[in-house]
Amino acid sequence: MRHTTLGHSAVQVTGLSFGAAGIGNLYSPVEPDQATAAVDAAWDAGIRYFDTAPHYGLGLSERRLGEALRGRPRDAYTLSTKVGRVLEPVPAAELPPDGPGDDLANGFAVPATQRRIWDFSADGIRRSIEDSLVRLGTDRIDIVYLHDPDHHEDEAFGQAYPALEKLRGEGVVGAIGAGMNATAMLTRFVRETDVDVVLCAGRFTLLDGSALTALLPEAAARGKSVVVGGVFNSGLLADPRPGATYDYAAAPAALLERALRMDAVTRRHGLP
C-alpha cells in the first residue's frame, strides 16, 4: 500500500488507516477475539497506520490495539492517539450500590468505572500521553492529535498546542495536529500553527463536503497533511437503513433518504 509523509515531518502513514473506536465497544460490545481479528485483517490488507484515543471505550480501544499489535516490529507501523481528555477512576464511594452503569451516553458499551476530565493544559497533555503509553504497552507514539477542542479553543491554542510543539521538538512524538469535526477550527490550526497534520472527521464525505471550502485548500497551500476520518458519517453511508447513525446520532430523515438513493444507484451498477 502507498505511504505518505505527513506535512514536513518524517512520519509516514499508509493511504488507508485503521480507526480503533470500534474495538473500544462503540455502540455495542465487541469480543476481545473479534477486536484482534479486526486488527489482523487490517494488517493483512496492508494497513500500517492505526489511530486510537483515550476517549474510545474509556481506554479500552488503546489497550486492545496495543495487545493486537504486540509482537509486530514497532518500526513496521505508525501509531496515533489523542489528548484533551484525561481518564480518572470513579471513586468507589461514588459508584451505585448495584455496580457501575455503562458509558452508552458517550457512545461506548463499557462499564463507567472511569470518567473523562477535559484537560488541555500543558501538564494534562503530558499526563495523557504518559497514560496512553501505558495502555498501549509501547515506548512511543508517532502522532498525537488534540482531540475535539471545540469548547476549549483558548486553552488548546494557548497551552495544549505549545506543549505538543515542545514534545515534538524533544523527539517524544514525531508529528502533531488536531482531530475534530469542526473544519473552521482545523483551518485555524493550519493557518496559525505549525501542525504537521489535521484529522478531519465526517466533513469530506458523500453527504458533507464542507472541508473543501477552506480546510483542504489551506492545507494544500501550506504543505500540511489532512487525514480524513468518519468517511461513512459514523454509519449512515456504510449501511443506510432506518436507525442508522449520522455524526453519532440518529440519522435525520432527509439524510437517510439521500443515502438510500445513493445506495440504489450503486446497487444498479453492481458496486458494493
mmCIF file of C-alpha atoms in Angstrom:
data_model
loop_
_atom_site.group_PDB
_atom_site.id
_atom_site.type_symbol
_atom_site.label_atom_id
_atom_site.label_comp_id
_atom_site.label_asym_id
_atom_site.label_seq_id
_atom_site.Cartn_x
_atom_site.Cartn_y
_atom_site.Cartn_z
ATOM 1 C CA MET A 1 0.000 0.000 0.000
ATOM 2 C CA ARG A 2 1.201 3.515 -0.823
ATOM 3 C CA HIS A 3 2.784 5.515 2.001
ATOM 4 C CA THR A 4 2.523 9.280 2.507
ATOM 5 C CA THR A 5 4.721 11.571 4.604
ATOM 6 C CA LEU A 6 2.763 13.835 6.951
ATOM 7 C CA GLY A 7 3.408 17.517 6.359
ATOM 8 C CA HIS A 8 7.029 18.466 6.930
ATOM 9 C CA SER A 9 7.593 15.654 9.439
ATOM 10 C CA ALA A 10 9.396 12.373 8.907
ATOM 11 C CA VAL A 11 6.320 10.327 9.880
ATOM 12 C CA GLN A 12 4.843 8.146 7.171
ATOM 13 C CA VAL A 13 1.370 6.614 7.023
ATOM 14 C CA THR A 14 -0.377 4.238 4.658
ATOM 15 C CA GLY A 15 -3.103 5.592 2.398
ATOM 16 C CA LEU A 16 -5.707 3.735 4.454
ATOM 17 C CA SER A 17 -5.740 3.638 8.235
ATOM 18 C CA PHE A 18 -7.456 1.600 10.929
ATOM 19 C CA GLY A 19 -9.655 3.707 13.204
ATOM 20 C CA ALA A 20 -9.884 1.895 16.517
ATOM 21 C CA ALA A 21 -13.020 3.432 18.017
ATOM 22 C CA GLY A 22 -14.974 0.308 17.070
ATOM 23 C CA ILE A 23 -12.806 -2.046 19.107
ATOM 24 C CA GLY A 24 -13.482 0.214 22.088
ATOM 25 C CA ASN A 25 -17.081 -1.073 22.053
ATOM 26 C CA LEU A 26 -18.533 1.812 20.075
ATOM 27 C CA TYR A 27 -22.346 1.478 20.355
ATOM 28 C CA SER A 28 -22.211 -2.247 21.253
ATOM 29 C CA PRO A 29 -19.850 -4.825 22.777
ATOM 30 C CA VAL A 30 -17.038 -6.319 20.690
ATOM 31 C CA GLU A 31 -15.449 -9.524 21.939
ATOM 32 C CA PRO A 32 -11.668 -9.472 22.506
ATOM 33 C CA ASP A 33 -11.038 -12.050 19.778
ATOM 34 C CA GLN A 34 -13.142 -10.007 17.345
ATOM 35 C CA ALA A 35 -11.084 -6.906 18.127
ATOM 36 C CA THR A 36 -7.841 -8.774 17.496
ATOM 37 C CA ALA A 37 -9.222 -10.285 14.297
ATOM 38 C CA ALA A 38 -10.161 -6.820 13.017
ATOM 39 C CA VAL A 39 -6.636 -5.510 13.581
ATOM 40 C CA ASP A 40 -5.175 -8.648 11.993
ATOM 41 C CA ALA A 41 -7.401 -8.218 8.933
ATOM 42 C CA ALA A 42 -6.286 -4.602 8.560
ATOM 43 C CA TRP A 43 -2.653 -5.685 8.809
ATOM 44 C CA ASP A 44 -3.146 -8.421 6.232
ATOM 45 C CA ALA A 45 -4.702 -5.824 3.894
ATOM 46 C CA GLY A 46 -1.518 -3.754 4.080
ATOM 47 C CA ILE A 47 -2.699 -1.101 6.544
ATOM 48 C CA ARG A 48 0.127 0.157 8.747
ATOM 49 C CA TYR A 49 -1.418 3.259 10.311
ATOM 50 C CA PHE A 50 -3.529 2.720 13.428
ATOM 51 C CA ASP A 51 -5.410 5.512 15.238
ATOM 52 C CA THR A 52 -6.968 5.443 18.693
ATOM 53 C CA ALA A 53 -7.814 7.714 21.647
ATOM 54 C CA PRO A 54 -8.394 7.523 25.417
ATOM 55 C CA HIS A 55 -11.996 8.600 24.771
ATOM 56 C CA TYR A 56 -12.728 5.399 22.852
ATOM 57 C CA GLY A 57 -14.185 2.996 25.374
ATOM 58 C CA LEU A 58 -12.560 4.743 28.350
ATOM 59 C CA GLY A 59 -9.159 3.402 27.326
ATOM 60 C CA LEU A 60 -10.374 0.008 26.097
ATOM 61 C CA SER A 61 -9.523 0.833 22.484
ATOM 62 C CA GLU A 62 -5.929 1.718 23.373
ATOM 63 C CA ARG A 63 -5.477 -1.435 25.447
ATOM 64 C CA ARG A 64 -6.919 -3.711 22.774
ATOM 65 C CA LEU A 65 -4.988 -2.068 19.963
ATOM 66 C CA GLY A 66 -1.748 -2.363 21.898
ATOM 67 C CA GLU A 67 -2.407 -6.032 22.598
ATOM 68 C CA ALA A 68 -3.260 -6.775 18.964
ATOM 69 C CA LEU A 69 -0.102 -5.087 17.679
ATOM 70 C CA ARG A 70 2.181 -6.594 20.288
ATOM 71 C CA GLY A 71 4.800 -8.832 18.748
ATOM 72 C CA ARG A 72 4.866 -6.922 15.478
ATOM 73 C CA PRO A 73 8.001 -4.878 14.737
ATOM 74 C CA ARG A 74 7.423 -1.414 16.187
ATOM 75 C CA ASP A 75 9.078 0.281 13.213
ATOM 76 C CA ALA A 76 6.685 -1.524 10.853
ATOM 77 C CA TYR A 77 3.622 0.576 11.730
ATOM 78 C CA THR A 78 2.571 4.112 12.675
ATOM 79 C CA LEU A 79 0.509 4.784 15.787
ATOM 80 C CA SER A 80 -1.533 7.840 16.711
ATOM 81 C CA THR A 81 -3.588 8.743 19.741
ATOM 82 C CA LYS A 82 -5.193 11.888 21.082
ATOM 83 C CA VAL A 83 -5.076 14.223 24.062
ATOM 84 C CA GLY A 84 -7.561 16.535 25.742
ATOM 85 C CA ARG A 85 -9.481 14.032 27.849
ATOM 86 C CA VAL A 86 -7.692 12.560 30.864
ATOM 87 C CA LEU A 87 -9.187 9.397 32.370
ATOM 88 C CA GLU A 88 -9.661 9.146 36.121
ATOM 89 C CA PRO A 89 -11.162 6.294 38.181
ATOM 90 C CA VAL A 90 -14.580 6.941 39.654
ATOM 91 C CA PRO A 91 -14.167 6.681 43.452
ATOM 92 C CA ALA A 92 -15.838 3.584 44.874
ATOM 93 C CA ALA A 93 -17.961 5.769 47.140
ATOM 94 C CA GLU A 94 -19.498 7.413 44.069
ATOM 95 C CA LEU A 95 -20.423 4.180 42.294
ATOM 96 C CA PRO A 96 -24.046 2.971 42.514
ATOM 97 C CA PRO A 97 -24.654 0.217 45.100
ATOM 98 C CA ASP A 98 -25.516 -2.262 42.338
ATOM 99 C CA GLY A 99 -22.300 -1.542 40.427
ATOM 100 C CA PRO A 100 -21.243 0.908 37.726
ATOM 101 C CA GLY A 101 -23.546 1.760 34.898
ATOM 102 C CA ASP A 102 -22.460 1.870 31.279
ATOM 103 C CA ASP A 103 -20.919 4.609 29.157
ATOM 104 C CA LEU A 104 -23.523 4.481 26.391
ATOM 105 C CA ALA A 105 -24.367 8.137 26.939
ATOM 106 C CA ASN A 106 -20.950 8.766 25.394
ATOM 107 C CA GLY A 107 -21.421 6.047 22.786
ATOM 108 C CA PHE A 108 -19.453 3.181 24.318
ATOM 109 C CA ALA A 109 -20.716 -0.101 25.765
ATOM 110 C CA VAL A 110 -18.225 -0.281 28.632
ATOM 111 C CA PRO A 111 -18.600 -0.058 32.427
ATOM 112 C CA ALA A 112 -18.441 3.540 33.609
ATOM 113 C CA THR A 113 -15.713 2.886 36.172
ATOM 114 C CA GLN A 114 -13.700 5.840 34.876
ATOM 115 C CA ARG A 115 -14.605 9.363 33.854
ATOM 116 C CA ARG A 116 -13.230 11.767 31.299
ATOM 117 C CA ILE A 117 -11.775 15.048 32.514
ATOM 118 C CA TRP A 118 -11.332 17.727 29.862
ATOM 119 C CA ASP A 119 -7.749 18.952 30.191
ATOM 120 C CA PHE A 120 -5.879 20.903 27.533
ATOM 121 C CA SER A 121 -3.265 22.240 29.956
ATOM 122 C CA ALA A 122 0.413 21.524 29.315
ATOM 123 C CA ASP A 123 0.528 19.175 32.317
ATOM 124 C CA GLY A 124 -2.654 17.464 31.149
ATOM 125 C CA ILE A 125 -1.161 16.832 27.713
ATOM 126 C CA ARG A 126 1.937 15.171 29.162
ATOM 127 C CA ARG A 127 -0.102 13.123 31.609
ATOM 128 C CA SER A 128 -2.456 11.949 28.866
ATOM 129 C CA ILE A 129 0.440 10.818 26.674
ATOM 130 C CA GLU A 130 2.087 9.001 29.584
ATOM 131 C CA ASP A 131 -1.178 7.205 30.388
ATOM 132 C CA SER A 132 -1.676 6.265 26.727
ATOM 133 C CA LEU A 133 1.833 4.804 26.522
ATOM 134 C CA VAL A 134 0.960 2.516 29.432
ATOM 135 C CA ARG A 135 -2.389 1.431 27.979
ATOM 136 C CA LEU A 136 -0.864 0.830 24.542
ATOM 137 C CA GLY A 137 2.105 -1.009 26.021
ATOM 138 C CA THR A 138 4.568 0.817 23.788
ATOM 139 C CA ASP A 139 7.521 3.138 24.228
ATOM 140 C CA ARG A 140 6.497 5.732 21.670
ATOM 141 C CA ILE A 141 3.552 7.318 19.899
ATOM 142 C CA ASP A 142 4.207 8.622 16.407
ATOM 143 C CA ILE A 143 1.367 11.147 16.065
ATOM 144 C CA VAL A 144 -0.597 12.994 18.748
ATOM 145 C CA TYR A 145 -3.771 14.953 17.983
ATOM 146 C CA LEU A 146 -5.595 17.490 20.134
ATOM 147 C CA HIS A 147 -8.987 15.793 20.390
ATOM 148 C CA ASP A 148 -12.221 17.771 19.996
ATOM 149 C CA PRO A 149 -11.072 21.128 21.416
ATOM 150 C CA ASP A 150 -14.303 22.749 20.176
ATOM 151 C CA HIS A 151 -15.221 24.323 23.525
ATOM 152 C CA HIS A 152 -11.641 24.770 24.761
ATOM 153 C CA GLU A 153 -10.243 26.923 21.979
ATOM 154 C CA ASP A 154 -8.184 29.341 24.087
ATOM 155 C CA GLU A 155 -6.621 26.565 26.148
ATOM 156 C CA ALA A 156 -5.976 24.443 23.058
ATOM 157 C CA PHE A 157 -4.116 27.195 21.220
ATOM 158 C CA GLY A 158 -2.529 28.799 24.280
ATOM 159 C CA GLN A 159 -1.409 25.742 26.256
ATOM 160 C CA ALA A 160 -2.031 22.405 24.559
ATOM 161 C CA TYR A 161 -0.563 23.200 21.161
ATOM 162 C CA PRO A 162 2.650 24.732 22.590
ATOM 163 C CA ALA A 163 3.019 21.639 24.801
ATOM 164 C CA LEU A 164 2.753 19.350 21.770
ATOM 165 C CA GLU A 165 5.177 21.535 19.836
ATOM 166 C CA LYS A 166 7.685 21.221 22.679
ATOM 167 C CA LEU A 167 7.255 17.439 22.816
ATOM 168 C CA ARG A 168 7.838 17.243 19.080
ATOM 169 C CA GLY A 169 10.984 19.328 19.471
ATOM 170 C CA GLU A 170 12.189 16.956 22.190
ATOM 171 C CA GLY A 171 11.597 13.985 19.896
ATOM 172 C CA VAL A 172 8.929 12.498 22.177
ATOM 173 C CA VAL A 173 6.432 12.483 19.288
ATOM 174 C CA GLY A 174 7.084 12.623 15.562
ATOM 175 C CA ALA A 175 4.090 14.612 14.326
ATOM 176 C CA ILE A 176 1.393 16.733 15.934
ATOM 177 C CA GLY A 177 -2.017 18.021 14.953
ATOM 178 C CA ALA A 178 -5.680 18.327 15.866
ATOM 179 C CA GLY A 179 -8.594 15.983 15.243
ATOM 180 C CA MET A 180 -12.253 17.014 15.251
ATOM 181 C CA ASN A 181 -15.390 17.571 13.181
ATOM 182 C CA ALA A 182 -15.255 21.378 13.079
ATOM 183 C CA THR A 183 -13.486 22.456 9.903
ATOM 184 C CA ALA A 184 -13.278 26.121 10.926
ATOM 185 C CA MET A 185 -11.046 25.394 13.908
ATOM 186 C CA LEU A 186 -8.983 22.895 11.938
ATOM 187 C CA THR A 187 -8.447 25.592 9.328
ATOM 188 C CA ARG A 188 -7.272 27.933 12.080
ATOM 189 C CA PHE A 189 -4.754 25.321 13.243
ATOM 190 C CA VAL A 190 -3.457 25.014 9.685
ATOM 191 C CA ARG A 191 -3.163 28.793 9.280
ATOM 192 C CA GLU A 192 -1.851 29.811 12.681
ATOM 193 C CA THR A 193 0.281 26.923 13.939
ATOM 194 C CA ASP A 194 2.978 24.581 12.727
ATOM 195 C CA VAL A 195 0.906 21.387 12.889
ATOM 196 C CA ASP A 196 2.004 18.577 10.607
ATOM 197 C CA VAL A 197 -1.466 17.139 10.092
ATOM 198 C CA VAL A 198 -5.120 17.566 10.984
ATOM 199 C CA LEU A 199 -7.680 14.785 11.248
ATOM 200 C CA CYS A 200 -10.991 15.937 9.766
ATOM 201 C CA ALA A 201 -13.867 13.657 10.745
ATOM 202 C CA GLY A 202 -17.110 13.487 8.800
ATOM 203 C CA ARG A 203 -16.617 16.625 6.712
ATOM 204 C CA PHE A 204 -15.262 15.168 3.473
ATOM 205 C CA THR A 205 -17.887 12.584 2.608
ATOM 206 C CA LEU A 206 -20.629 11.980 0.067
ATOM 207 C CA LEU A 207 -23.050 13.737 2.425
ATOM 208 C CA ASP A 208 -20.881 16.574 3.722
ATOM 209 C CA GLY A 209 -18.102 18.124 1.656
ATOM 210 C CA SER A 210 -17.582 21.229 3.784
ATOM 211 C CA ALA A 211 -13.852 20.520 4.174
ATOM 212 C CA LEU A 212 -13.482 21.573 0.540
ATOM 213 C CA THR A 213 -14.471 25.169 1.299
ATOM 214 C CA ALA A 214 -11.358 26.276 3.193
ATOM 215 C CA LEU A 215 -9.609 23.473 5.066
ATOM 216 C CA LEU A 216 -8.318 21.377 2.176
ATOM 217 C CA PRO A 217 -7.194 24.353 0.038
ATOM 218 C CA GLU A 218 -5.392 25.929 3.022
ATOM 219 C CA ALA A 219 -3.687 22.667 3.950
ATOM 220 C CA ALA A 220 -2.546 22.102 0.372
ATOM 221 C CA ALA A 221 -1.199 25.642 0.083
ATOM 222 C CA ARG A 222 0.777 25.335 3.326
ATOM 223 C CA GLY A 223 2.076 21.798 2.878
ATOM 224 C CA LYS A 224 0.034 20.394 5.763
ATOM 225 C CA SER A 225 -1.496 16.927 5.606
ATOM 226 C CA VAL A 226 -5.147 16.054 6.169
ATOM 227 C CA VAL A 227 -6.285 12.660 7.415
ATOM 228 C CA VAL A 228 -9.923 12.095 6.508
ATOM 229 C CA GLY A 229 -11.875 10.242 9.188
ATOM 230 C CA GLY A 230 -15.502 9.251 9.544
ATOM 231 C CA VAL A 231 -15.889 8.770 5.807
ATOM 232 C CA PHE A 232 -19.174 6.917 6.362
ATOM 233 C CA ASN A 233 -20.514 9.656 8.678
ATOM 234 C CA SER A 234 -20.438 7.214 11.610
ATOM 235 C CA GLY A 235 -22.514 4.570 9.851
ATOM 236 C CA LEU A 236 -25.173 6.017 7.584
ATOM 237 C CA LEU A 237 -23.185 5.718 4.353
ATOM 238 C CA ALA A 238 -21.997 2.210 5.177
ATOM 239 C CA ASP A 239 -25.456 0.826 5.927
ATOM 240 C CA PRO A 240 -28.294 3.209 5.027
ATOM 241 C CA ARG A 241 -31.369 1.981 6.871
ATOM 242 C CA PRO A 242 -33.817 3.238 9.490
ATOM 243 C CA GLY A 243 -31.953 3.503 12.772
ATOM 244 C CA ALA A 244 -28.577 4.201 11.147
ATOM 245 C CA THR A 245 -26.389 6.848 12.756
ATOM 246 C CA TYR A 246 -25.105 10.118 11.332
ATOM 247 C CA ASP A 247 -22.469 12.023 13.300
ATOM 248 C CA TYR A 248 -23.013 9.623 16.217
ATOM 249 C CA ALA A 249 -26.758 10.260 16.493
ATOM 250 C CA ALA A 250 -29.888 9.009 14.753
ATOM 251 C CA ALA A 251 -29.787 9.999 11.086
ATOM 252 C CA PRO A 252 -32.282 12.728 10.087
ATOM 253 C CA ALA A 253 -34.934 11.516 7.646
ATOM 254 C CA ALA A 254 -33.719 13.764 4.814
ATOM 255 C CA LEU A 255 -30.153 12.459 5.050
ATOM 256 C CA LEU A 256 -31.364 8.869 5.278
ATOM 257 C CA GLU A 257 -33.336 9.396 2.068
ATOM 258 C CA ARG A 258 -30.243 10.798 0.312
ATOM 259 C CA ALA A 259 -28.143 7.863 1.459
ATOM 260 C CA LEU A 260 -30.783 5.381 0.290
ATOM 261 C CA ARG A 261 -30.839 6.999 -3.160
ATOM 262 C CA MET A 262 -27.052 6.719 -3.378
ATOM 263 C CA ASP A 263 -27.251 3.097 -2.289
ATOM 264 C CA ALA A 264 -29.819 2.358 -5.010
ATOM 265 C CA VAL A 265 -27.517 3.836 -7.674
ATOM 266 C CA THR A 266 -24.524 1.777 -6.575
ATOM 267 C CA ARG A 267 -26.612 -1.386 -6.467
ATOM 268 C CA ARG A 268 -27.830 -0.785 -10.027
ATOM 269 C CA HIS A 269 -24.218 -0.635 -11.140
ATOM 270 C CA GLY A 270 -23.170 -3.679 -9.134
ATOM 271 C CA LEU A 271 -20.980 -1.731 -6.722
ATOM 272 C CA PRO A 272 -20.736 -2.557 -3.006
#
